PDB file of C-alpha atoms in Angstrom:
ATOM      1  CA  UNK A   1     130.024  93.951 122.872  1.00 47.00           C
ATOM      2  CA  UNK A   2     130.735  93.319 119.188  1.00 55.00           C
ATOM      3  CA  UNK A   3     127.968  91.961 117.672  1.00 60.00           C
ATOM      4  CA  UNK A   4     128.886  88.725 115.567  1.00 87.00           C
ATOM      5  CA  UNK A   5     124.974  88.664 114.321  1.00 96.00           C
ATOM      6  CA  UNK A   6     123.115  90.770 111.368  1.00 97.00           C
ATOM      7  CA  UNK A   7     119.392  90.970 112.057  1.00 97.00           C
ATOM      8  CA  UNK A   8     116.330  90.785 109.591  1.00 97.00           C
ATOM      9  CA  UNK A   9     112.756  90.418 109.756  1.00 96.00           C
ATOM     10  CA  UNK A  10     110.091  88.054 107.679  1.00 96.00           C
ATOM     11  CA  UNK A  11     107.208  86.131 107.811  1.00 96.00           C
ATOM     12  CA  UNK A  12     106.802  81.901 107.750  1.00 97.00           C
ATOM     13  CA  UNK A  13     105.363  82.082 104.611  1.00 95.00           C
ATOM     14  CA  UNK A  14     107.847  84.116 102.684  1.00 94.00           C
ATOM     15  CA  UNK A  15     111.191  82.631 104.708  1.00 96.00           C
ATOM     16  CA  UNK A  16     113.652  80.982 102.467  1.00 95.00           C
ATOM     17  CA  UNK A  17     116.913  79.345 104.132  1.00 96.00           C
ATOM     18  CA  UNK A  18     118.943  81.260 101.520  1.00 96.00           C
ATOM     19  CA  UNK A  19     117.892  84.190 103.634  1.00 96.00           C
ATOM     20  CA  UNK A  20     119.539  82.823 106.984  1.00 97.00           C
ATOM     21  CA  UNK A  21     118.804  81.389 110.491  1.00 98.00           C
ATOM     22  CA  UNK A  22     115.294  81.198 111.231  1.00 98.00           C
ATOM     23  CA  UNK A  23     113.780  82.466 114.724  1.00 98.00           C
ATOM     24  CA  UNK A  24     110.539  82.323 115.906  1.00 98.00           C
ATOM     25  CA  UNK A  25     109.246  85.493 118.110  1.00 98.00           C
ATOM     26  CA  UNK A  26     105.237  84.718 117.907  1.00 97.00           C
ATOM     27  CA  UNK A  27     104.144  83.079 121.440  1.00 95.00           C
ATOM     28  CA  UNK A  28     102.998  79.807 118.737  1.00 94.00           C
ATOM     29  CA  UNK A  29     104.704  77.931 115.865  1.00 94.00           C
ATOM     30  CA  UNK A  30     102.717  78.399 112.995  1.00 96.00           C
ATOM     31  CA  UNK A  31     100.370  75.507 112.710  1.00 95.00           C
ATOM     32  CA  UNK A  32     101.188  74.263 109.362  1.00 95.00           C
ATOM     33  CA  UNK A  33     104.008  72.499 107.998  1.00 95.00           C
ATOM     34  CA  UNK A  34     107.134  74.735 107.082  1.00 96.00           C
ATOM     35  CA  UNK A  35     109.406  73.506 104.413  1.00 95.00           C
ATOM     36  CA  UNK A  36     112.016  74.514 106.613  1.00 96.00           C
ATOM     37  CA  UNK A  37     113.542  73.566 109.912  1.00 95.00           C
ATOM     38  CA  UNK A  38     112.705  76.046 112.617  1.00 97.00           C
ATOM     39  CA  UNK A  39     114.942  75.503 115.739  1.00 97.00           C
ATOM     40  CA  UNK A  40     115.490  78.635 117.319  1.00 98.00           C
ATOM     41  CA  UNK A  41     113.357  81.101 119.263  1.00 97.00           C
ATOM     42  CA  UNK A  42     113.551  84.512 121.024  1.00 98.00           C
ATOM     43  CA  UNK A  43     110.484  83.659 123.097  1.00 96.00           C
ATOM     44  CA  UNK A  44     110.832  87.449 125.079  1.00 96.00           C
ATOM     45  CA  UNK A  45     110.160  88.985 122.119  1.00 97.00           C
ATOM     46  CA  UNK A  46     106.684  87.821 121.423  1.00 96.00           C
ATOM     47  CA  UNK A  47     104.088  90.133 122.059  1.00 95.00           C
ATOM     48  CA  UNK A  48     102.216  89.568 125.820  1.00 93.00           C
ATOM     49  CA  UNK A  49      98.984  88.157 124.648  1.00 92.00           C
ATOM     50  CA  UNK A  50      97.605  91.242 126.846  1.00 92.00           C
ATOM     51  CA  UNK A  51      98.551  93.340 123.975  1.00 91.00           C
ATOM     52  CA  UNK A  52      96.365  91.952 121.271  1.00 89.00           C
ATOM     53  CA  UNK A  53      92.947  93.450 120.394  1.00 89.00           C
ATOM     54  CA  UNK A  54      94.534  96.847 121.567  1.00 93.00           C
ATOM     55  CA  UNK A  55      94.704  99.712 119.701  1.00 93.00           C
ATOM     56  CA  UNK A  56      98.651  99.990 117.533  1.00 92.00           C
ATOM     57  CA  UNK A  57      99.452 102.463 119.631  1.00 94.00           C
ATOM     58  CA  UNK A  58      99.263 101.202 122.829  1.00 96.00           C
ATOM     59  CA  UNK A  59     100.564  98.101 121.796  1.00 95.00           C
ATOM     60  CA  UNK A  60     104.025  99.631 120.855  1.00 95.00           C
ATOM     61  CA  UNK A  61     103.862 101.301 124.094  1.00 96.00           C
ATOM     62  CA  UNK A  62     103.546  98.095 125.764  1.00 96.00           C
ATOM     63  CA  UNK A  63     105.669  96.359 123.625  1.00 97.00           C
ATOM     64  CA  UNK A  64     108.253  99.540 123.589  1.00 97.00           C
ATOM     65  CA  UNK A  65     108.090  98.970 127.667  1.00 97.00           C
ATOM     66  CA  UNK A  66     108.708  94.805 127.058  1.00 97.00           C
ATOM     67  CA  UNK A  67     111.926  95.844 124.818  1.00 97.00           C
ATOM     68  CA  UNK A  68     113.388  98.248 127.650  1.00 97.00           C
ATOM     69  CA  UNK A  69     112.718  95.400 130.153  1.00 96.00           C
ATOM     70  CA  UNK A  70     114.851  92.778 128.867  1.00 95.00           C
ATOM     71  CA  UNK A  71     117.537  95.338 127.072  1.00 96.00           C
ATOM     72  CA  UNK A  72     120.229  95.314 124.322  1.00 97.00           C
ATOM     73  CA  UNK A  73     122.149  93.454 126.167  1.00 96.00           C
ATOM     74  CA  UNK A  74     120.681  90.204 127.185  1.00 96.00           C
ATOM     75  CA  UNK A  75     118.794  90.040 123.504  1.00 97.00           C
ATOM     76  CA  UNK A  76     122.720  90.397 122.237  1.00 97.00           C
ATOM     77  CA  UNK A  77     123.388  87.741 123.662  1.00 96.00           C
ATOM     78  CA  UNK A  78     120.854  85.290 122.835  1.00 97.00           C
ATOM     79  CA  UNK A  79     121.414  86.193 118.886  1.00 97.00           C
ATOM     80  CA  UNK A  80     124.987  86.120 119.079  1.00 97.00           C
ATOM     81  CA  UNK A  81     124.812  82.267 120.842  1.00 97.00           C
ATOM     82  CA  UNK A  82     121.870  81.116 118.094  1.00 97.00           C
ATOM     83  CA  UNK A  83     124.200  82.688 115.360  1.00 97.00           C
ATOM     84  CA  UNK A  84     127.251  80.391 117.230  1.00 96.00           C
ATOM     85  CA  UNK A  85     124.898  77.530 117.342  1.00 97.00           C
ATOM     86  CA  UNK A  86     123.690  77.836 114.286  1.00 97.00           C
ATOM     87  CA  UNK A  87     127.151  78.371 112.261  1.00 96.00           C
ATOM     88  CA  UNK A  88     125.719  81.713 110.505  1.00 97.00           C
ATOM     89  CA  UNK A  89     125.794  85.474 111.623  1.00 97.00           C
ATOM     90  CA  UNK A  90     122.396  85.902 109.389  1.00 98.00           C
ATOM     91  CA  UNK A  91     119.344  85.841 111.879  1.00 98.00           C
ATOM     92  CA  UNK A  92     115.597  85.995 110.602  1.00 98.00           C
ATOM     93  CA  UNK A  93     112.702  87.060 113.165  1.00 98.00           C
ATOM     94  CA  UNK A  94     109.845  85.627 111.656  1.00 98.00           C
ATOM     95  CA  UNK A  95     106.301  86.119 112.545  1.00 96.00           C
ATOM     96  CA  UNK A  96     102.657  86.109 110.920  1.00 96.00           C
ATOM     97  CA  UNK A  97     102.109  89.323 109.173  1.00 93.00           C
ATOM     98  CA  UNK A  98     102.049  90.350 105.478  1.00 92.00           C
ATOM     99  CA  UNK A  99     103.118  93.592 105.435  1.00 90.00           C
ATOM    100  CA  UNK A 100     102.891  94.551 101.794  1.00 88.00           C
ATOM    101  CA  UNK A 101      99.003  94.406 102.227  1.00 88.00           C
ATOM    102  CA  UNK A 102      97.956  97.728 103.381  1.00 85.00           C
ATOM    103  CA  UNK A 103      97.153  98.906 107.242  1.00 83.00           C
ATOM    104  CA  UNK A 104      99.290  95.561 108.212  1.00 87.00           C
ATOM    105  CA  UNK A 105     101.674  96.025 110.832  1.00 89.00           C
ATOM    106  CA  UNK A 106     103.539  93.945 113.397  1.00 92.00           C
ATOM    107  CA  UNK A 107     105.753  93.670 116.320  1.00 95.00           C
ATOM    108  CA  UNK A 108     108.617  92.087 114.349  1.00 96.00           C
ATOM    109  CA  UNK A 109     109.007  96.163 112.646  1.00 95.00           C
ATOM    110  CA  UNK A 110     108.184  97.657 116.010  1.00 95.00           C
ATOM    111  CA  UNK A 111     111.168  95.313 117.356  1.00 97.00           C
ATOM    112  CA  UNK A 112     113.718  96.854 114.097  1.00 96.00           C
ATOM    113  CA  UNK A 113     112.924 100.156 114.882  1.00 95.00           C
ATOM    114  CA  UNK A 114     113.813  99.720 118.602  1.00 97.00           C
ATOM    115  CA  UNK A 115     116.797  98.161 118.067  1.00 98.00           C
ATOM    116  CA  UNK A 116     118.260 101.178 115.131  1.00 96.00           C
ATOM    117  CA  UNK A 117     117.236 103.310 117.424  1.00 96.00           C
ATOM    118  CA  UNK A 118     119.225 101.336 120.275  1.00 97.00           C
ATOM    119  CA  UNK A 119     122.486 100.224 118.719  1.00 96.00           C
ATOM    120  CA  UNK A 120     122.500 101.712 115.234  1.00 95.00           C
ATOM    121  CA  UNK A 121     122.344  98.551 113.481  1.00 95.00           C
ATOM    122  CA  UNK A 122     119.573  98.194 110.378  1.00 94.00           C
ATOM    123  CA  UNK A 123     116.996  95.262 110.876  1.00 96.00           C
ATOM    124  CA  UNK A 124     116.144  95.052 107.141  1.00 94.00           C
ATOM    125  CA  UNK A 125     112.891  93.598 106.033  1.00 94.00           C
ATOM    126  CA  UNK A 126     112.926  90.498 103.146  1.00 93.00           C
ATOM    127  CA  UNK A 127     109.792  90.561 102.351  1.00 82.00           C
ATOM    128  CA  UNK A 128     107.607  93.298 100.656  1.00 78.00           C
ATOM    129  CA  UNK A 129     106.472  96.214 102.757  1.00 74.00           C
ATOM    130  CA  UNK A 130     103.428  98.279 102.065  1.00 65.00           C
ATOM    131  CA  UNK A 131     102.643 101.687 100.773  1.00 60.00           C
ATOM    132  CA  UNK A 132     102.480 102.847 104.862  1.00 59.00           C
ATOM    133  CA  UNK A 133     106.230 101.769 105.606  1.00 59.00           C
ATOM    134  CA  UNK A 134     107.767 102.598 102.068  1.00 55.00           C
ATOM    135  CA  UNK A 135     106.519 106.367 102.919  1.00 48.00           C
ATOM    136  CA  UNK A 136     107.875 105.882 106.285  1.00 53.00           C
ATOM    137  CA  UNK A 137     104.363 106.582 107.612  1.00 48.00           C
ATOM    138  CA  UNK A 138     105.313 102.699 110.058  1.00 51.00           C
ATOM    139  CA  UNK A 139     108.530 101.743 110.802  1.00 51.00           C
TER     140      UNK A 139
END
């Protein structure tokens, strides 16, 4: 499949629609009000609230596991038909999580890293990333 989509992570707080198509993957909206419209969401790839209080590791091993479940694929296909919907080929996973402040990490990077790793295609962050991922230390 040719993918008609180009993927990038955020947060809420830093999204911009400049930036592209925003899409929710936390289990909750965020409880504030956005000054944006968020319509679209890639529920699967929310973190099982199982996973939270564990230790990073295990929760990109579970997560990791979560990815493999539901596959290239089927996730293809649910970008490429919010892209369609949506009239632009930019998509932005947004979640929570400042990553420039240090020790932060999230599932949104553990998601990028799966998918380079699974189709080649660079999920570019927008936001600022912290010393830990700049060194390549997360990805």
């Amino acid at each position: 499949m040719r993918e008609l989509f180009e993927l990038f992570t955020h947060r809420y707080q830093g999204f911009d629609p400049s930036m592209g198509v925003p899409v929710r993957i936390t289990l909750a909206p965020p409880r504030w009000t956005l000054p944006y419209r968020l319509e679209y969401r890639v529920p699967e790839l929310a973190p099982a609230r199982a996973y939270f209080g564990t230790e990073r590791a295990t929760f990109e091993s579970a997560y990791r596991a979560q990815l493999e479940g539901l596959g290239v694929e089927e996730l293809a296909n649910q970008f490429q038909g919010i892209a369609v919907k949506a009239g632009d080929l930019r998509l932005v996973l947004l979640c929570f999580e400042d990553l420039a402040k240090p020790g932060e990490w999230c599932h949104r990077r553990m998601f990028a890293s799966w998918w380079q790793e699974r189709t080649g295609a660079q999920v570019r962050e927008l936001g600022s990333l912290g010393p830990a991922y700049e060194q390549g230390v997360l990805l």
